[in-house]
């Protein structure tokens, strides 16, 4: 791939004039071995047919063709290696291609890649459910599997709403969620995201109306939340929050006292408290789960991302005994009517069990503590630099918040030129590396951030 691709001089091909002409052109180039320098044939052939995530296709820089991953490195088609600073959207907590996970998936592949979970069960899923229940605090003991974080959140919301219906209480169909929060891109989940990232205005009419308010981090917001709950308790099924860190909404931290206040408020008004640990779960904040670190047990918790160590898609919605018992009945209408086709996929469960093995046999949480220290020290030079609003670290999350980022695409390309894969968004540059990232690789990541922030 030519350097100019990284620098954004080429655009993702637009199939207009009609798709067939561009794809034909790309195919002809590919067949003739005429891709751009270092560009594999599949790239030119397929790119005109791909719709990229979170991207204005008219202006987005083309994605980097990846041919391999290893450890915390991403190998590009032209042979360059990038150190991954964000662990593939926070999933690859043990680094890529961990041999223990790969071996477990290969064994499972030979035996049974997948079997439906309706009317059938398999060892990987049942073992995993038991292990998750034992690892989580309190009586979070019933695991409902799905295949993505957004769906896990939707299931948690359905559980909360139906719990009240099954108890004979109509009308509790709304949620309290928080500004700066992010819970996924499906419509149910979007409706509980920060209004801006959830695009509530754009999708008005499609999204149900919930109460998205300030986190009760100070007296004023605590008072406002208390007043809201007093006024609307009869309409509210539950309170939904990302514990300790609001990730995709801006990498904002809050402390355990906020979660204790939410627990107390939920109890006072008999609402469910739902923790979305899709980002924070599996060591990211320094403990295996943020709820354990905070000493607050929710009624439902959602997990995904690092659940399989970044190998395969899998998610879990884990309910407390109280929640599960609301569905336990002679009445078929009281059942939870949900069942994704690929729920509890056997390969994904094998990966997740192997990932949990690694948390038991390798010093992951100690590695997270060491990363926290390295991020503190490595990002410290950004403090006081013009345009830097805040530098903060929690566990293996390092954040440099800027006043603003003028051209996020250019900034991303600048990091690639530094030999690292880092994806700033909004006004934050952040690092969420694999927990196995070596100290010299971490130093390369933090040095790149310091250098680029200095240039800004
Ligand atoms: C806290 C949180 N919840 C939910 C999601 C949605 O997960 P998925 O992208 O797997 O649907 C995300 C994804 O970033 C997340 O960070």
CSV table of C-alpha atoms and ligand atoms in Angstrom, one decimal:
chain,number,residue,atom,x,y,z
A,1,UNK,CA,0.0,0.0,0.0
A,2,UNK,CA,1.4,3.4,-0.9
A,3,UNK,CA,2.1,6.0,1.8
A,4,UNK,CA,-0.4,8.3,0.0
A,5,UNK,CA,-3.2,5.9,1.1
A,6,UNK,CA,-2.3,6.6,4.7
A,7,UNK,CA,-2.0,10.3,4.1
A,8,UNK,CA,-5.5,10.2,2.6
A,9,UNK,CA,-4.7,11.2,-0.9
A,10,UNK,CA,-6.9,8.3,-2.2
A,11,UNK,CA,-10.5,8.0,-1.3
A,12,UNK,CA,-12.6,4.9,-0.8
A,13,UNK,CA,-13.9,4.2,-4.3
A,14,UNK,CA,-17.4,5.5,-4.9
A,15,UNK,CA,-19.6,3.2,-7.0
A,16,UNK,CA,-21.0,6.1,-9.0
A,17,UNK,CA,-20.8,5.8,-12.0
A,18,UNK,CA,-22.7,2.6,-11.3
A,19,UNK,CA,-21.3,0.0,-8.9
A,20,UNK,CA,-20.5,-2.6,-11.6
A,21,UNK,CA,-18.1,-0.2,-13.5
A,22,UNK,CA,-16.0,0.6,-10.5
A,23,UNK,CA,-15.9,-2.9,-9.2
A,24,UNK,CA,-15.1,-4.2,-12.7
A,25,UNK,CA,-12.3,-1.7,-12.9
A,26,UNK,CA,-11.1,-2.8,-9.5
A,27,UNK,CA,-11.4,-6.4,-10.5
A,28,UNK,CA,-9.6,-5.8,-13.7
A,29,UNK,CA,-6.8,-4.1,-11.8
A,30,UNK,CA,-6.7,-6.9,-9.3
A,31,UNK,CA,-6.7,-9.6,-12.0
A,32,UNK,CA,-3.9,-7.9,-13.8
A,33,UNK,CA,-2.0,-7.6,-10.5
A,34,UNK,CA,-2.2,-3.8,-10.8
A,35,UNK,CA,-3.2,-2.9,-7.3
A,36,UNK,CA,-1.5,0.2,-5.9
A,37,UNK,CA,2.0,-0.5,-4.6
A,38,UNK,CA,1.8,-3.0,-1.7
A,39,UNK,CA,-2.0,-3.3,-2.0
A,40,UNK,CA,-3.3,-6.8,-2.1
A,41,UNK,CA,-5.7,-7.7,-5.0
A,42,UNK,CA,-8.6,-8.4,-2.5
A,43,UNK,CA,-8.3,-4.8,-1.4
A,44,UNK,CA,-9.0,-3.1,-4.7
A,45,UNK,CA,-11.6,-5.7,-5.5
A,46,UNK,CA,-13.6,-5.5,-2.3
A,47,UNK,CA,-13.3,-1.9,-1.2
A,48,UNK,CA,-15.9,-0.5,-3.6
A,49,UNK,CA,-18.4,-2.8,-2.0
A,50,UNK,CA,-17.7,-2.1,1.7
A,51,UNK,CA,-19.6,0.3,3.9
A,52,UNK,CA,-17.3,1.3,6.8
A,53,UNK,CA,-18.3,1.9,10.4
A,54,UNK,CA,-18.8,5.5,11.7
A,55,UNK,CA,-17.6,6.9,8.4
A,56,UNK,CA,-18.6,9.5,5.9
A,57,UNK,CA,-17.8,7.4,2.9
A,58,UNK,CA,-17.3,10.4,0.7
A,59,UNK,CA,-14.4,11.8,2.8
A,60,UNK,CA,-13.1,8.9,5.0
A,61,UNK,CA,-9.5,7.8,4.4
A,62,UNK,CA,-9.3,4.2,3.2
A,63,UNK,CA,-8.8,1.6,5.8
A,64,UNK,CA,-5.4,0.0,6.2
A,65,UNK,CA,-5.2,-3.5,4.7
A,66,UNK,CA,-4.2,-5.9,7.5
A,67,UNK,CA,-2.8,-9.3,6.8
A,68,UNK,CA,-1.8,-10.6,10.2
A,69,UNK,CA,-1.8,-9.9,13.9
A,70,UNK,CA,0.6,-11.0,16.6
A,71,UNK,CA,0.9,-10.0,20.2
A,72,UNK,CA,-0.1,-6.3,20.2
A,73,UNK,CA,1.0,-5.8,16.7
A,74,UNK,CA,-1.0,-5.3,13.5
A,75,UNK,CA,0.9,-6.3,10.3
A,76,UNK,CA,-0.1,-4.4,7.2
A,77,UNK,CA,-0.1,-5.6,3.6
A,78,UNK,CA,3.0,-3.6,2.8
A,79,UNK,CA,4.9,-5.2,5.6
A,80,UNK,CA,4.7,-2.4,8.2
A,81,UNK,CA,3.8,-3.2,11.8
A,82,UNK,CA,1.7,-1.0,13.9
A,83,UNK,CA,1.6,-1.3,17.7
A,84,UNK,CA,-2.0,-1.5,18.6
A,85,UNK,CA,-2.9,1.1,21.3
A,86,UNK,CA,-6.5,0.3,21.6
A,87,UNK,CA,-6.6,-3.5,21.5
A,88,UNK,CA,-9.2,-3.7,18.6
A,89,UNK,CA,-11.9,-1.7,20.2
A,90,UNK,CA,-10.9,-2.9,23.7
A,91,UNK,CA,-11.3,-6.6,23.1
A,92,UNK,CA,-7.9,-8.1,22.7
A,93,UNK,CA,-6.9,-8.0,26.4
A,94,UNK,CA,-4.3,-10.8,26.1
A,95,UNK,CA,-2.9,-9.5,22.8
A,96,UNK,CA,-3.7,-11.1,19.5
A,97,UNK,CA,-3.3,-14.8,18.7
A,98,UNK,CA,-2.8,-16.0,22.2
A,99,UNK,CA,-1.8,-19.6,21.8
A,100,UNK,CA,-4.0,-20.8,24.7
A,101,UNK,CA,-7.1,-19.3,23.2
A,102,UNK,CA,-6.2,-20.3,19.6
A,103,UNK,CA,-5.7,-23.9,20.7
A,104,UNK,CA,-9.0,-24.0,22.6
A,105,UNK,CA,-10.8,-22.6,19.6
A,106,UNK,CA,-9.1,-25.1,17.2
A,107,UNK,CA,-10.1,-28.0,19.5
A,108,UNK,CA,-13.7,-26.8,19.6
A,109,UNK,CA,-13.7,-26.3,15.8
A,110,UNK,CA,-12.8,-29.9,15.3
A,111,UNK,CA,-15.5,-31.1,17.6
A,112,UNK,CA,-18.4,-28.7,17.1
A,113,UNK,CA,-18.2,-25.1,15.8
A,114,UNK,CA,-21.8,-24.3,16.6
A,115,UNK,CA,-25.1,-25.8,17.7
A,116,UNK,CA,-28.3,-24.0,18.4
A,117,UNK,CA,-29.0,-23.2,22.0
A,118,UNK,CA,-32.8,-23.7,21.8
A,119,UNK,CA,-33.5,-27.2,23.3
A,120,UNK,CA,-29.8,-28.0,23.2
A,121,UNK,CA,-26.9,-27.2,25.5
A,122,UNK,CA,-23.2,-27.7,25.4
A,123,UNK,CA,-20.3,-27.9,27.8
A,124,UNK,CA,-18.6,-24.7,26.8
A,125,UNK,CA,-21.6,-22.5,27.5
A,126,UNK,CA,-22.6,-24.1,30.7
A,127,UNK,CA,-19.0,-24.1,32.0
A,128,UNK,CA,-18.7,-20.5,31.0
A,129,UNK,CA,-22.0,-19.5,32.7
A,130,UNK,CA,-20.9,-21.0,36.0
A,131,UNK,CA,-17.5,-19.3,35.8
A,132,UNK,CA,-19.0,-15.9,35.1
A,133,UNK,CA,-21.5,-16.4,38.0
A,134,UNK,CA,-18.6,-17.3,40.4
A,135,UNK,CA,-16.5,-14.4,39.2
A,136,UNK,CA,-19.2,-11.7,39.6
A,137,UNK,CA,-20.2,-10.4,43.0
A,138,UNK,CA,-23.4,-11.2,44.9
A,139,UNK,CA,-26.1,-13.4,43.4
A,140,UNK,CA,-25.5,-12.4,39.7
A,141,UNK,CA,-25.9,-16.0,38.7
A,142,UNK,CA,-28.1,-16.4,35.6
A,143,UNK,CA,-26.4,-15.9,32.3
A,144,UNK,CA,-28.2,-15.1,29.0
A,145,UNK,CA,-25.8,-15.3,26.0
A,146,UNK,CA,-26.0,-13.2,22.9
A,147,UNK,CA,-23.5,-12.1,20.2
A,148,UNK,CA,-22.9,-8.4,20.7
A,149,UNK,CA,-22.8,-5.7,23.3
A,150,UNK,CA,-25.7,-3.8,22.0
A,151,UNK,CA,-27.9,-6.9,22.0
A,152,UNK,CA,-26.8,-7.7,25.6
A,153,UNK,CA,-28.0,-4.2,26.6
A,154,UNK,CA,-31.3,-4.7,24.8
A,155,UNK,CA,-31.8,-8.0,26.6
A,156,UNK,CA,-31.0,-6.3,30.0
A,157,UNK,CA,-33.6,-3.6,29.2
A,158,UNK,CA,-36.2,-6.3,28.2
A,159,UNK,CA,-35.5,-8.2,31.4
A,160,UNK,CA,-36.1,-5.0,33.5
A,161,UNK,CA,-39.3,-4.1,31.7
A,162,UNK,CA,-40.7,-7.6,31.8
A,163,UNK,CA,-39.8,-8.1,35.4
A,164,UNK,CA,-42.3,-5.4,36.3
A,165,UNK,CA,-45.0,-6.8,33.9
A,166,UNK,CA,-44.5,-10.2,35.4
A,167,UNK,CA,-45.0,-8.7,38.8
A,168,UNK,CA,-48.3,-7.2,37.6
A,169,UNK,CA,-47.0,-3.6,37.5
A,170,UNK,CA,-47.8,-1.9,34.2
A,171,UNK,CA,-46.2,1.3,33.0
A,172,UNK,CA,-42.6,0.8,34.2
A,173,UNK,CA,-41.1,0.9,30.7
A,174,UNK,CA,-38.6,3.8,30.8
A,175,UNK,CA,-35.0,4.0,31.9
A,176,UNK,CA,-32.8,6.5,33.6
A,177,UNK,CA,-29.4,6.7,31.8
A,178,UNK,CA,-26.7,9.3,31.7
A,179,UNK,CA,-25.2,12.0,29.5
A,180,UNK,CA,-21.8,10.9,28.2
A,181,UNK,CA,-23.0,7.3,28.3
A,182,UNK,CA,-22.8,4.9,25.4
A,183,UNK,CA,-24.6,1.5,25.3
A,184,UNK,CA,-24.6,0.5,21.6
A,185,UNK,CA,-26.0,1.2,18.2
A,186,UNK,CA,-29.2,-0.8,18.0
A,187,UNK,CA,-32.3,1.4,18.4
A,188,UNK,CA,-33.1,0.3,22.0
A,189,UNK,CA,-29.5,0.9,23.1
A,190,UNK,CA,-29.2,4.1,21.2
A,191,UNK,CA,-32.2,5.5,23.1
A,192,UNK,CA,-30.2,5.2,26.4
A,193,UNK,CA,-27.0,6.7,25.0
A,194,UNK,CA,-26.0,10.3,25.4
A,195,UNK,CA,-28.5,12.2,23.2
A,196,UNK,CA,-25.8,13.4,20.9
A,197,UNK,CA,-24.0,10.1,20.3
A,198,UNK,CA,-27.4,8.4,20.2
A,199,UNK,CA,-28.5,11.0,17.7
A,200,UNK,CA,-31.8,11.3,19.6
A,201,UNK,CA,-32.9,14.3,17.6
A,202,UNK,CA,-32.2,12.7,14.2
A,203,UNK,CA,-34.0,9.5,15.1
A,204,UNK,CA,-36.9,11.2,17.0
A,205,UNK,CA,-40.0,9.1,16.4
A,206,UNK,CA,-38.0,5.9,16.1
A,207,UNK,CA,-36.3,6.0,19.5
A,208,UNK,CA,-38.3,5.5,22.7
A,209,UNK,CA,-38.1,8.4,25.2
A,210,UNK,CA,-36.0,7.7,28.3
A,211,UNK,CA,-34.6,10.0,30.9
A,212,UNK,CA,-31.0,10.8,30.0
A,213,UNK,CA,-29.6,13.0,32.8
A,214,UNK,CA,-26.4,14.1,34.4
A,215,UNK,CA,-24.5,11.6,36.5
A,216,UNK,CA,-25.0,12.5,40.1
A,217,UNK,CA,-21.4,13.6,40.6
A,218,UNK,CA,-22.2,16.7,42.6
A,219,UNK,CA,-24.9,18.1,44.9
A,220,UNK,CA,-26.8,19.8,42.1
A,221,UNK,CA,-27.0,16.8,39.8
A,222,UNK,CA,-27.8,14.5,42.7
A,223,UNK,CA,-30.6,16.7,43.7
A,224,UNK,CA,-31.9,16.8,40.1
A,225,UNK,CA,-31.8,13.0,39.9
A,226,UNK,CA,-33.6,12.6,43.2
A,227,UNK,CA,-36.4,14.9,42.0
A,228,UNK,CA,-36.7,13.1,38.7
A,229,UNK,CA,-37.0,9.7,40.5
A,230,UNK,CA,-39.5,11.1,43.0
A,231,UNK,CA,-41.7,12.4,40.1
A,232,UNK,CA,-41.4,9.5,37.7
A,233,UNK,CA,-40.7,6.4,39.7
A,234,UNK,CA,-43.9,4.7,38.5
A,235,UNK,CA,-42.7,4.9,34.9
A,236,UNK,CA,-39.1,3.8,35.4
A,237,UNK,CA,-38.0,0.1,35.1
A,238,UNK,CA,-34.3,0.7,35.9
A,239,UNK,CA,-31.2,2.8,36.0
A,240,UNK,CA,-28.5,2.0,33.4
A,241,UNK,CA,-24.9,3.1,33.8
A,242,UNK,CA,-21.4,2.3,32.7
A,243,UNK,CA,-19.6,1.8,36.1
A,244,UNK,CA,-16.5,3.9,36.8
A,245,UNK,CA,-15.8,4.8,33.1
A,246,UNK,CA,-18.1,6.1,30.4
A,247,UNK,CA,-16.1,4.8,27.5
A,248,UNK,CA,-17.2,5.6,24.0
A,249,UNK,CA,-19.0,8.8,25.2
A,250,UNK,CA,-15.6,10.4,26.0
A,251,UNK,CA,-13.6,8.2,28.4
A,252,UNK,CA,-15.0,10.1,31.4
A,253,UNK,CA,-14.3,8.7,34.9
A,254,UNK,CA,-16.5,8.9,38.0
A,255,UNK,CA,-16.0,7.4,41.4
A,256,UNK,CA,-17.6,4.6,43.3
A,257,UNK,CA,-19.6,7.0,45.4
A,258,UNK,CA,-21.7,7.8,42.3
A,259,UNK,CA,-22.5,4.1,41.9
A,260,UNK,CA,-23.3,3.7,45.6
A,261,UNK,CA,-25.7,6.7,45.3
A,262,UNK,CA,-27.4,5.0,42.3
A,263,UNK,CA,-27.7,1.7,44.2
A,264,UNK,CA,-29.3,3.5,47.1
A,265,UNK,CA,-31.7,5.5,44.7
A,266,UNK,CA,-32.6,2.3,42.9
A,267,UNK,CA,-33.4,0.5,46.1
A,268,UNK,CA,-35.4,3.4,47.5
A,269,UNK,CA,-37.6,3.4,44.4
A,270,UNK,CA,-37.6,-0.3,43.8
A,271,UNK,CA,-35.9,0.1,40.4
A,272,UNK,CA,-33.3,-2.2,38.9
A,273,UNK,CA,-29.7,-1.1,38.7
A,274,UNK,CA,-28.0,-2.2,35.5
A,275,UNK,CA,-24.3,-2.0,35.0
A,276,UNK,CA,-23.0,-2.0,31.4
A,277,UNK,CA,-19.5,-3.5,31.9
A,278,UNK,CA,-19.0,-4.2,28.2
A,279,UNK,CA,-16.0,-1.8,28.3
A,280,UNK,CA,-15.0,-2.0,31.9
A,281,UNK,CA,-15.3,-5.8,32.4
A,282,UNK,CA,-12.4,-8.1,32.4
A,283,UNK,CA,-9.7,-6.1,34.1
A,284,UNK,CA,-9.8,-2.8,32.1
A,285,UNK,CA,-10.2,-0.6,35.2
A,286,UNK,CA,-7.8,-2.6,37.3
A,287,UNK,CA,-10.2,-5.1,38.9
A,288,UNK,CA,-11.8,-8.0,37.1
A,289,UNK,CA,-15.0,-6.0,37.1
A,290,UNK,CA,-15.7,-2.4,37.9
A,291,UNK,CA,-18.6,-3.4,40.1
A,292,UNK,CA,-16.3,-5.4,42.4
A,293,UNK,CA,-13.8,-2.5,42.6
A,294,UNK,CA,-16.7,-0.1,43.4
A,295,UNK,CA,-18.2,-2.5,46.0
A,296,UNK,CA,-21.6,-2.1,44.4
A,297,UNK,CA,-23.6,-5.1,43.1
A,298,UNK,CA,-26.1,-4.3,40.3
A,299,UNK,CA,-29.2,-6.4,39.5
A,300,UNK,CA,-28.1,-7.0,36.0
A,301,UNK,CA,-24.7,-6.7,34.3
A,302,UNK,CA,-23.8,-6.8,30.6
A,303,UNK,CA,-20.5,-8.2,29.4
A,304,UNK,CA,-18.9,-8.5,25.9
A,305,UNK,CA,-15.8,-7.1,24.2
A,306,UNK,CA,-12.9,-8.8,26.2
A,307,UNK,CA,-15.1,-11.7,27.2
A,308,UNK,CA,-13.5,-13.9,24.4
A,309,UNK,CA,-10.1,-12.1,24.7
A,310,UNK,CA,-10.9,-10.4,21.4
A,311,UNK,CA,-11.2,-13.6,19.4
A,312,UNK,CA,-14.9,-14.1,18.6
A,313,UNK,CA,-18.1,-12.2,19.1
A,314,UNK,CA,-20.0,-13.1,22.3
A,315,UNK,CA,-21.9,-11.2,25.0
A,316,UNK,CA,-23.7,-12.0,28.2
A,317,UNK,CA,-26.5,-10.4,30.2
A,318,UNK,CA,-26.1,-11.7,33.8
A,319,UNK,CA,-29.1,-11.4,36.0
A,320,UNK,CA,-29.4,-11.6,39.8
A,321,UNK,CA,-31.6,-14.2,41.5
A,322,UNK,CA,-34.3,-11.6,42.2
A,323,UNK,CA,-34.5,-10.7,38.5
A,324,UNK,CA,-34.6,-14.4,37.4
A,325,UNK,CA,-37.2,-15.3,39.9
A,326,UNK,CA,-39.6,-12.7,38.4
A,327,UNK,CA,-39.7,-14.9,35.3
A,328,UNK,CA,-40.1,-18.2,37.2
A,329,UNK,CA,-43.7,-19.1,36.8
A,330,UNK,CA,-46.3,-21.6,35.5
A,331,UNK,CA,-47.3,-18.9,33.0
A,332,UNK,CA,-45.6,-19.3,29.6
A,333,UNK,CA,-46.2,-15.5,29.1
A,334,UNK,CA,-43.8,-14.8,31.9
A,335,UNK,CA,-40.9,-16.3,29.9
A,336,UNK,CA,-38.1,-14.1,28.6
A,337,UNK,CA,-38.9,-14.1,24.9
A,338,UNK,CA,-35.5,-13.7,23.4
A,339,UNK,CA,-33.1,-16.0,21.6
A,340,UNK,CA,-30.4,-14.9,19.1
A,341,UNK,CA,-29.6,-17.5,16.5
A,342,UNK,CA,-25.9,-17.6,17.4
A,343,UNK,CA,-26.3,-17.3,21.1
A,344,UNK,CA,-23.7,-19.2,23.1
A,345,UNK,CA,-21.8,-20.1,20.0
A,346,UNK,CA,-19.5,-23.0,20.9
A,347,UNK,CA,-16.4,-21.5,19.4
A,348,UNK,CA,-16.9,-18.2,21.2
A,349,UNK,CA,-17.6,-20.0,24.5
A,350,UNK,CA,-14.4,-22.0,24.0
A,351,UNK,CA,-12.5,-18.7,23.5
A,352,UNK,CA,-14.1,-17.1,26.5
A,353,UNK,CA,-13.3,-20.1,28.8
A,354,UNK,CA,-9.7,-20.0,27.6
A,355,UNK,CA,-9.6,-16.2,28.2
A,356,UNK,CA,-10.8,-16.7,31.8
A,357,UNK,CA,-8.1,-19.4,32.2
A,358,UNK,CA,-5.6,-16.7,31.3
A,359,UNK,CA,-6.9,-14.4,34.0
A,360,UNK,CA,-6.4,-17.2,36.4
A,361,UNK,CA,-3.0,-18.4,35.3
A,362,UNK,CA,-1.3,-15.3,34.1
A,363,UNK,CA,-0.7,-12.1,36.1
A,364,UNK,CA,-3.2,-10.0,34.2
A,365,UNK,CA,-4.3,-7.6,37.0
A,366,UNK,CA,-0.7,-7.0,38.0
A,367,UNK,CA,0.0,-6.2,34.4
A,368,UNK,CA,-2.9,-3.7,34.4
A,369,UNK,CA,-1.4,-2.1,37.5
A,370,UNK,CA,2.0,-1.8,35.7
A,371,UNK,CA,0.3,-0.4,32.6
A,372,UNK,CA,-1.5,2.2,34.8
A,373,UNK,CA,1.9,3.3,36.1
A,374,UNK,CA,3.4,3.4,32.7
A,375,UNK,CA,0.5,5.4,31.3
A,376,UNK,CA,0.7,7.9,34.2
A,377,UNK,CA,4.4,8.5,33.6
A,378,UNK,CA,4.3,8.3,29.8
A,379,UNK,CA,1.4,10.7,29.3
A,380,UNK,CA,2.5,13.1,32.1
A,381,UNK,CA,4.4,15.4,29.6
A,382,UNK,CA,1.0,16.2,28.0
A,383,UNK,CA,0.0,18.0,31.2
A,384,UNK,CA,0.2,21.7,30.7
A,385,UNK,CA,0.7,21.5,26.9
A,386,UNK,CA,-1.4,24.2,25.2
A,387,UNK,CA,-4.8,22.8,24.1
A,388,UNK,CA,-4.7,19.9,26.6
A,389,UNK,CA,-7.7,20.0,28.9
A,390,UNK,CA,-7.0,16.9,31.0
A,391,UNK,CA,-4.8,13.9,31.3
A,392,UNK,CA,-6.2,11.0,33.2
A,393,UNK,CA,-5.5,7.3,33.8
A,394,UNK,CA,-7.5,4.5,35.4
A,395,UNK,CA,-6.2,0.9,35.1
A,396,UNK,CA,-5.2,0.3,31.5
A,397,UNK,CA,-7.0,3.4,30.2
A,398,UNK,CA,-5.0,6.5,29.5
A,399,UNK,CA,-6.7,9.6,28.2
A,400,UNK,CA,-5.5,12.9,26.9
A,401,UNK,CA,-8.5,15.2,26.5
A,402,UNK,CA,-8.0,18.2,24.2
A,403,UNK,CA,-9.9,21.4,23.9
A,404,UNK,CA,-10.9,20.2,20.5
A,405,UNK,CA,-9.6,18.0,17.7
A,406,UNK,CA,-9.9,19.9,14.4
A,407,UNK,CA,-9.3,17.0,12.0
A,408,UNK,CA,-9.7,13.6,13.6
A,409,UNK,CA,-8.9,11.7,10.4
A,410,UNK,CA,-5.6,13.5,9.9
A,411,UNK,CA,-4.7,12.8,13.5
A,412,UNK,CA,-5.4,9.1,13.1
A,413,UNK,CA,-3.1,9.1,10.0
A,414,UNK,CA,-0.4,10.9,11.9
A,415,UNK,CA,-0.4,8.1,14.5
A,416,UNK,CA,0.0,5.5,11.7
A,417,UNK,CA,3.0,7.4,10.5
A,418,UNK,CA,4.4,7.1,14.0
A,419,UNK,CA,4.0,3.3,13.8
A,420,UNK,CA,1.0,3.0,16.2
A,421,UNK,CA,-2.7,2.4,15.8
A,422,UNK,CA,-4.6,4.9,17.9
A,423,UNK,CA,-8.0,6.2,17.1
A,424,UNK,CA,-8.9,9.5,18.7
A,425,UNK,CA,-12.5,10.5,18.7
A,426,UNK,CA,-14.5,13.6,19.8
A,427,UNK,CA,-11.9,15.5,21.7
A,428,UNK,CA,-9.9,12.6,23.2
A,429,UNK,CA,-6.8,10.7,22.4
A,430,UNK,CA,-6.8,7.5,24.4
A,431,UNK,CA,-4.8,4.3,24.9
A,432,UNK,CA,-6.4,1.0,26.0
A,433,UNK,CA,-3.6,-1.4,25.1
A,434,UNK,CA,-3.6,-5.1,25.5
A,435,UNK,CA,-2.6,-6.1,29.1
A,436,UNK,CA,0.3,-8.0,27.7
A,437,UNK,CA,1.8,-5.0,25.9
A,438,UNK,CA,5.6,-4.9,26.6
A,439,UNK,CA,7.0,-1.9,28.4
A,440,UNK,CA,9.0,-0.8,25.3
A,441,UNK,CA,5.8,-1.0,23.2
A,442,UNK,CA,3.9,1.0,25.8
A,443,UNK,CA,6.7,3.6,25.8
A,444,UNK,CA,6.4,3.8,22.0
A,445,UNK,CA,2.6,4.4,22.3
A,446,UNK,CA,2.9,7.1,25.0
A,447,UNK,CA,5.8,8.8,23.2
A,448,UNK,CA,3.7,8.9,20.0
A,449,UNK,CA,0.9,10.5,21.9
A,450,UNK,CA,3.2,13.1,23.5
A,451,UNK,CA,4.9,13.9,20.2
A,452,UNK,CA,1.6,14.3,18.3
A,453,UNK,CA,0.0,16.3,21.1
A,454,UNK,CA,3.0,18.6,21.1
A,455,UNK,CA,2.6,19.2,17.4
A,456,UNK,CA,-1.1,20.1,17.8
B,1,LIG,C1,-20.3,0.3,27.3
B,1,LIG,C2,-20.7,-0.3,26.0
B,1,LIG,N1,-21.9,-0.8,25.9
B,1,LIG,C3,-22.3,-1.4,24.7
B,1,LIG,C4,-21.5,-1.4,23.6
B,1,LIG,C5,-22.0,-1.9,22.3
B,1,LIG,O1,-21.3,-3.1,22.0
B,1,LIG,P1,-21.3,-3.7,20.5
B,1,LIG,O2,-20.5,-2.8,19.7
B,1,LIG,O3,-20.6,-5.1,20.7
B,1,LIG,O4,-22.7,-3.8,20.1
B,1,LIG,C6,-20.2,-0.8,23.7
B,1,LIG,C7,-19.3,-0.7,22.5
B,1,LIG,O5,-18.4,0.1,22.4
B,1,LIG,C8,-19.8,-0.2,24.9
B,1,LIG,O6,-18.6,0.4,25.1
